[in-house]
Amino acid sequence: MQRLQDRVAVITGAGSGIGLATARRFAQEGARVVCADIDEEAGVKAAAEVGGLFVKADVTSEEDVERLFRTAFETYGSVDVAFNNAGISPPDDDSILETGLDAWRRVQEVNLTSVYLCCKHALEYMRRQGKGSIINTASFVAVMGSATSQISYTASKGGVLSMSRELGVQFAREGIRVNALCPGPVNTPLLQELFAKDPERAQRRLVHVPIGRFAEASEIAAAVAFLASDDASFITASQFLVDGGISGAYVTPL
Ligand SMILES: NC(=O)c1ccc[n+]([C@@H]2O[C@H](COP(=O)([O-])OP(=O)(O)OC[C@H]3O[C@@H](n4cnc5c(N)ncnc54)[C@H](O)[C@@H]3O)[C@@H](O)[C@H]2O)c1
């Protein structure tokens, strides 16, 4: 499928995980991909693999974000898709009883303020063009509670979800769609390492997934490519769950 032929797509956090899988999928579908990451080595590698452009950017810096979208526009002539995906879940963000203000603020900056900045600067170009698709990465934890808390992470993803909904509504008649992607747990190297050390921890989570396994990053990327494309032309302001059924489940199959 070449649904993104000649579209210019900016991806934050393109050096790893969901961002990297999406850079690959976007390129396969014909997009010109601008790979942004704070990690230069990973970002350069991703951009080289997909024949795109690397822009080093810290998504918490307005200067960097402004430069990112300007560079995309100046290099390729438009900004058609923004996949605002960079995010962190550090170990010092835990239960509210343990989490200090510094950890709280850092996660809010990287996961939520960054999405505000990226939307603001992507919208500048998309409004001029009268078209665009913005996909912001939230999480299934924005719609469900967890007893294994990461309090700032969860709150930040709730913020991403409601901000995306509001922007989707505000800009709908300007031809710009804004959706919040809510992935379930994804099979990343970090997750594998954590669960190899602690099988009970893995089982405690897996039991809630009707499909019976975690997602592959490529499965999340497939949903992002759909939302980015005209196949999703009537989808905006949505909470787009790609979660293996977790959020719909009460009792799961044995
Ligand atoms: N992995 C999961 O199970 C899962 C589930 C739901 C949602 N998510 C969300 O999906 C997104 C991607 O997660 P992932 O698992 O692919 O993570 P990852 O750690 O594999 O990749 C994140 C990338 O973002 C980059 N990054 C971090 N801080 C940055 C900053 N300040 N500026 C620019 N780039 C920065 C990192 O260098 C890295 O390349 C995140 O928003 C995460 O919260 C992940």
GROMACS .gro file of C-alpha atoms and ligand atoms in nm:
model
  298
    1MET     CA    1   0.000   0.000   0.000
    2GLN     CA    2   0.122   0.348  -0.083
    3ARG     CA    3  -0.129   0.548   0.119
    4LEU     CA    4   0.129   0.809   0.223
    5GLN     CA    5   0.286   0.870  -0.117
    6ASP     CA    6   0.477   1.200  -0.106
    7ARG     CA    7   0.335   1.299   0.233
    8VAL     CA    8   0.582   1.459   0.470
    9ALA     CA    9   0.570   1.295   0.813
   10VAL     CA   10   0.746   1.412   1.129
   11ILE     CA   11   0.798   1.146   1.397
   12THR     CA   12   0.932   1.226   1.745
   13GLY     CA   13   1.112   0.947   1.928
   14ALA     CA   14   1.184   0.787   1.591
   15GLY     CA   15   1.506   0.624   1.712
   16SER     CA   16   1.344   0.337   1.901
   17GLY     CA   17   1.036   0.125   1.965
   18ILE     CA   18   0.702   0.245   1.830
   19GLY     CA   19   0.858   0.553   1.664
   20LEU     CA   20   1.114   0.344   1.476
   21ALA     CA   21   0.856   0.086   1.365
   22THR     CA   22   0.636   0.372   1.243
   23ALA     CA   23   0.923   0.536   1.053
   24ARG     CA   24   0.969   0.204   0.870
   25ARG     CA   25   0.597   0.166   0.798
   26PHE     CA   26   0.556   0.528   0.684
   27ALA     CA   27   0.851   0.490   0.445
   28GLN     CA   28   0.707   0.164   0.306
   29GLU     CA   29   0.385   0.353   0.237
   30GLY     CA   30   0.569   0.623   0.042
   31ALA     CA   31   0.613   0.902   0.298
   32ARG     CA   32   0.911   1.130   0.334
   33VAL     CA   33   1.002   1.077   0.695
   34VAL     CA   34   1.160   1.330   0.930
   35CYS     CA   35   1.304   1.142   1.227
   36ALA     CA   36   1.342   1.345   1.546
   37ASP     CA   37   1.508   1.217   1.859
   38ILE     CA   38   1.722   1.341   2.146
   39ASP     CA   39   1.944   1.034   2.092
   40GLU     CA   40   2.156   1.132   1.795
   41GLU     CA   41   2.303   0.790   1.723
   42ALA     CA   42   1.965   0.613   1.720
   43GLY     CA   43   1.800   0.893   1.522
   44VAL     CA   44   2.071   0.905   1.254
   45LYS     CA   45   2.045   0.528   1.214
   46ALA     CA   46   1.667   0.537   1.182
   47ALA     CA   47   1.673   0.816   0.925
   48ALA     CA   48   1.940   0.639   0.718
   49GLU     CA   49   1.738   0.317   0.720
   50VAL     CA   50   1.420   0.484   0.593
   51GLY     CA   51   1.592   0.727   0.355
   52GLY     CA   52   1.467   1.021   0.560
   53LEU     CA   53   1.603   1.319   0.743
   54PHE     CA   54   1.729   1.324   1.102
   55VAL     CA   55   1.669   1.631   1.317
   56LYS     CA   56   1.815   1.625   1.665
   57ALA     CA   57   1.551   1.766   1.894
   58ASP     CA   58   1.461   1.765   2.260
   59VAL     CA   59   1.083   1.775   2.251
   60THR     CA   60   1.070   1.969   2.578
   61SER     CA   61   1.245   2.265   2.412
   62GLU     CA   62   1.022   2.504   2.217
   63GLU     CA   63   1.322   2.622   2.017
   64ASP     CA   64   1.401   2.263   1.909
   65VAL     CA   65   1.039   2.183   1.825
   66GLU     CA   66   0.996   2.502   1.621
   67ARG     CA   67   1.316   2.418   1.431
   68LEU     CA   68   1.203   2.059   1.376
   69PHE     CA   69   0.882   2.149   1.193
   70ARG     CA   70   1.046   2.440   1.009
   71THR     CA   71   1.323   2.207   0.885
   72ALA     CA   72   1.064   1.952   0.768
   73PHE     CA   73   0.879   2.224   0.577
   74GLU     CA   74   1.190   2.387   0.431
   75THR     CA   75   1.335   2.051   0.321
   76TYR     CA   76   1.027   1.883   0.176
   77GLY     CA   77   0.773   2.164   0.123
   78SER     CA   78   0.492   2.060   0.360
   79VAL     CA   79   0.406   1.907   0.696
   80ASP     CA   80   0.129   1.652   0.635
   81VAL     CA   81   0.161   1.417   0.931
   82ALA     CA   82   0.289   1.473   1.285
   83PHE     CA   83   0.334   1.164   1.500
   84ASN     CA   84   0.406   1.313   1.842
   85ASN     CA   85   0.532   1.001   2.011
   86ALA     CA   86   0.846   1.062   2.221
   87GLY     CA   87   0.788   0.972   2.583
   88ILE     CA   88   0.953   0.833   2.895
   89SER     CA   89   0.855   0.614   3.188
   90PRO     CA   90   1.144   0.639   3.436
   91PRO     CA   91   1.166   0.421   3.748
   92ASP     CA   92   1.149   0.717   3.989
   93ASP     CA   93   0.794   0.780   3.869
   94ASP     CA   94   0.607   0.529   4.084
   95SER     CA   95   0.327   0.534   4.339
   96ILE     CA   96   0.215   0.881   4.449
   97LEU     CA   97   0.352   0.787   4.794
   98GLU     CA   98   0.706   0.757   4.655
   99THR     CA   99   0.720   0.998   4.364
  100GLY     CA  100   0.888   1.333   4.422
  101LEU     CA  101   0.810   1.661   4.252
  102ASP     CA  102   1.120   1.651   4.029
  103ALA     CA  103   1.026   1.312   3.883
  104TRP     CA  104   0.664   1.426   3.844
  105ARG     CA  105   0.767   1.742   3.657
  106ARG     CA  106   1.018   1.572   3.429
  107VAL     CA  107   0.759   1.321   3.307
  108GLN     CA  108   0.499   1.594   3.255
  109GLU     CA  109   0.752   1.791   3.048
  110VAL     CA  110   0.861   1.505   2.823
  111ASN     CA  111   0.523   1.334   2.782
  112LEU     CA  112   0.270   1.618   2.791
  113THR     CA  113   0.430   1.961   2.743
  114SER     CA  114   0.612   1.815   2.441
  115VAL     CA  115   0.282   1.720   2.277
  116TYR     CA  116   0.148   2.072   2.336
  117LEU     CA  117   0.462   2.214   2.170
  118CYS     CA  118   0.458   1.971   1.877
  119CYS     CA  119   0.088   2.027   1.806
  120LYS     CA  120   0.131   2.404   1.825
  121HIS     CA  121   0.414   2.408   1.572
  122ALA     CA  122   0.270   2.140   1.340
  123LEU     CA  123  -0.062   2.326   1.330
  124GLU     CA  124   0.111   2.637   1.202
  125TYR     CA  125   0.191   2.457   0.873
  126MET     CA  126  -0.120   2.239   0.857
  127ARG     CA  127  -0.354   2.537   0.896
  128ARG     CA  128  -0.181   2.713   0.607
  129GLN     CA  129  -0.217   2.398   0.394
  130GLY     CA  130  -0.575   2.338   0.505
  131LYS     CA  131  -0.496   1.972   0.576
  132GLY     CA  132  -0.301   1.745   0.806
  133SER     CA  133  -0.313   1.451   1.041
  134ILE     CA  134  -0.178   1.466   1.395
  135ILE     CA  135  -0.141   1.149   1.600
  136ASN     CA  136  -0.041   1.189   1.964
  137THR     CA  137   0.076   0.887   2.161
  138ALA     CA  138  -0.123   0.847   2.480
  139SER     CA  139  -0.164   0.500   2.636
  140PHE     CA  140  -0.428   0.255   2.755
  141VAL     CA  141  -0.342   0.379   3.108
  142ALA     CA  142  -0.522   0.702   3.015
  143VAL     CA  143  -0.850   0.510   3.023
  144MET     CA  144  -0.791   0.249   3.296
  145GLY     CA  145  -0.657   0.250   3.650
  146SER     CA  146  -0.365   0.038   3.763
  147ALA     CA  147  -0.256  -0.080   4.106
  148THR     CA  148   0.105  -0.078   3.981
  149SER     CA  149   0.114   0.298   3.951
  150GLN     CA  150   0.336   0.537   3.761
  151ILE     CA  151   0.146   0.840   3.872
  152SER     CA  152   0.296   1.115   3.659
  153TYR     CA  153   0.305   0.892   3.347
  154THR     CA  154  -0.064   0.809   3.384
  155ALA     CA  155  -0.161   1.170   3.444
  156SER     CA  156   0.050   1.285   3.147
  157LYS     CA  157  -0.123   1.036   2.916
  158GLY     CA  158  -0.465   1.150   3.041
  159GLY     CA  159  -0.357   1.500   2.945
  160VAL     CA  160  -0.246   1.387   2.598
  161LEU     CA  161  -0.581   1.216   2.547
  162SER     CA  162  -0.798   1.514   2.642
  163MET     CA  163  -0.575   1.767   2.464
  164SER     CA  164  -0.595   1.561   2.143
  165ARG     CA  165  -0.973   1.540   2.166
  166GLU     CA  166  -1.002   1.916   2.211
  167LEU     CA  167  -0.769   1.993   1.920
  168GLY     CA  168  -0.952   1.742   1.701
  169VAL     CA  169  -1.276   1.924   1.764
  170GLN     CA  170  -1.131   2.274   1.729
  171PHE     CA  171  -0.958   2.216   1.394
  172ALA     CA  172  -1.200   1.966   1.233
  173ARG     CA  173  -1.341   2.217   0.983
  174GLU     CA  174  -0.992   2.326   0.878
  175GLY     CA  175  -0.920   1.979   0.736
  176ILE     CA  176  -0.692   1.881   1.023
  177ARG     CA  177  -0.753   1.558   1.212
  178VAL     CA  178  -0.611   1.501   1.559
  179ASN     CA  179  -0.627   1.160   1.727
  180ALA     CA  180  -0.488   1.008   2.045
  181LEU     CA  181  -0.331   0.668   1.992
  182CYS     CA  182  -0.371   0.450   2.302
  183PRO     CA  183  -0.140   0.148   2.273
  184GLY     CA  184  -0.158  -0.144   2.513
  185PRO     CA  185   0.172  -0.286   2.644
  186VAL     CA  186   0.426  -0.336   2.368
  187ASN     CA  187   0.692  -0.603   2.348
  188THR     CA  188   1.000  -0.381   2.375
  189PRO     CA  189   1.352  -0.484   2.483
  190LEU     CA  190   1.299  -0.300   2.812
  191LEU     CA  191   0.979  -0.488   2.885
  192GLN     CA  192   1.137  -0.822   2.791
  193GLU     CA  193   1.430  -0.761   3.023
  194LEU     CA  194   1.204  -0.659   3.309
  195PHE     CA  195   0.978  -0.958   3.272
  196ALA     CA  196   1.256  -1.211   3.215
  197LYS     CA  197   1.381  -1.112   3.561
  198ASP     CA  198   1.036  -1.127   3.715
  199PRO     CA  199   0.790  -1.372   3.548
  200GLU     CA  200   0.523  -1.307   3.812
  201ARG     CA  201   0.523  -0.941   3.717
  202ALA     CA  202   0.473  -1.034   3.351
  203GLN     CA  203   0.193  -1.279   3.435
  204ARG     CA  204   0.013  -1.023   3.650
  205ARG     CA  205  -0.020  -0.805   3.341
  206LEU     CA  206  -0.067  -1.068   3.073
  207VAL     CA  207  -0.372  -1.214   3.245
  208HIS     CA  208  -0.564  -0.895   3.158
  209VAL     CA  209  -0.496  -0.913   2.784
  210PRO     CA  210  -0.771  -1.104   2.600
  211ILE     CA  211  -0.539  -1.168   2.304
  212GLY     CA  212  -0.293  -1.327   2.549
  213ARG     CA  213   0.027  -1.145   2.451
  214PHE     CA  214   0.176  -0.798   2.428
  215ALA     CA  215   0.173  -0.601   2.102
  216GLU     CA  216   0.458  -0.587   1.857
  217ALA     CA  217   0.572  -0.234   1.771
  218SER     CA  218   0.486  -0.303   1.405
  219GLU     CA  219   0.122  -0.363   1.503
  220ILE     CA  220   0.107  -0.020   1.665
  221ALA     CA  221   0.280   0.131   1.359
  222ALA     CA  222   0.011  -0.019   1.134
  223ALA     CA  223  -0.255   0.169   1.330
  224VAL     CA  224  -0.056   0.493   1.311
  225ALA     CA  225  -0.022   0.458   0.932
  226PHE     CA  226  -0.399   0.410   0.909
  227LEU     CA  227  -0.468   0.721   1.118
  228ALA     CA  228  -0.215   0.919   0.913
  229SER     CA  229  -0.376   0.818   0.583
  230ASP     CA  230  -0.695   0.921   0.405
  231ASP     CA  231  -0.843   0.583   0.499
  232ALA     CA  232  -0.909   0.752   0.834
  233SER     CA  233  -1.065   1.061   0.674
  234PHE     CA  234  -1.371   1.054   0.906
  235ILE     CA  235  -1.175   0.979   1.224
  236THR     CA  236  -1.083   1.269   1.446
  237ALA     CA  237  -1.086   1.358   1.817
  238SER     CA  238  -1.082   0.985   1.887
  239GLN     CA  239  -0.930   0.776   2.160
  240PHE     CA  240  -0.785   0.514   1.930
  241LEU     CA  241  -0.721   0.202   2.136
  242VAL     CA  242  -0.481  -0.060   2.004
  243ASP     CA  243  -0.472  -0.271   2.316
  244GLY     CA  244  -0.549  -0.636   2.241
  245GLY     CA  245  -0.885  -0.590   2.410
  246ILE     CA  246  -0.757  -0.493   2.759
  247SER     CA  247  -0.986  -0.194   2.803
  248GLY     CA  248  -1.293  -0.399   2.710
  249ALA     CA  249  -1.221  -0.698   2.931
  250TYR     CA  250  -1.363  -0.818   3.260
  251VAL     CA  251  -1.288  -1.192   3.257
  252THR     CA  252  -1.035  -1.307   2.999
  253PRO     CA  253  -1.009  -1.651   2.834
  254LEU     CA  254  -0.800  -1.914   3.017
  255LIG     N1  255   0.609   0.049   2.505
  255LIG     C1  256   0.485   0.043   2.555
  255LIG     O1  257   0.443  -0.061   2.612
  255LIG     C2  258   0.394   0.162   2.543
  255LIG     C3  259   0.259   0.148   2.572
  255LIG     C4  260   0.173   0.259   2.561
  255LIG     C5  261   0.227   0.381   2.521
  255LIG     N2  262   0.360   0.393   2.496
  255LIG     C6  263   0.410   0.525   2.455
  255LIG     O2  264   0.463   0.514   2.324
  255LIG     C7  265   0.566   0.611   2.305
  255LIG     C8  266   0.690   0.543   2.254
  255LIG     O3  267   0.728   0.441   2.346
  255LIG     P1  268   0.838   0.330   2.314
  255LIG     O4  269   0.806   0.212   2.396
  255LIG     O5  270   0.855   0.316   2.167
  255LIG     O6  271   0.965   0.402   2.381
  255LIG     P2  272   1.123   0.392   2.349
  255LIG     O7  273   1.191   0.424   2.477
  255LIG     O8  274   1.156   0.264   2.278
  255LIG     O9  275   1.143   0.514   2.246
  255LIG     C9  276   1.124   0.647   2.283
  255LIG    C10  277   1.216   0.737   2.204
  255LIG    O10  278   1.192   0.872   2.245
  255LIG    C11  279   1.316   0.939   2.258
  255LIG     N3  280   1.307   1.049   2.354
  255LIG    C12  281   1.299   1.041   2.489
  255LIG     N4  282   1.297   1.165   2.542
  255LIG    C13  283   1.304   1.253   2.438
  255LIG    C14  284   1.308   1.395   2.429
  255LIG     N5  285   1.306   1.472   2.538
  255LIG     N6  286   1.316   1.450   2.306
  255LIG    C15  287   1.320   1.374   2.195
  255LIG     N7  288   1.317   1.240   2.198
  255LIG    C16  289   1.311   1.180   2.318
  255LIG    C17  290   1.413   0.831   2.305
  255LIG    O11  291   1.548   0.867   2.279
  255LIG    C18  292   1.365   0.709   2.226
  255LIG    O12  293   1.432   0.696   2.103
  255LIG    C19  294   0.583   0.681   2.440
  255LIG    O13  295   0.510   0.800   2.442
  255LIG    C20  296   0.524   0.580   2.538
  255LIG    O14  297   0.479   0.642   2.656
  255LIG    C21  298   0.444   0.286   2.504
   0.00000   0.00000   0.00000
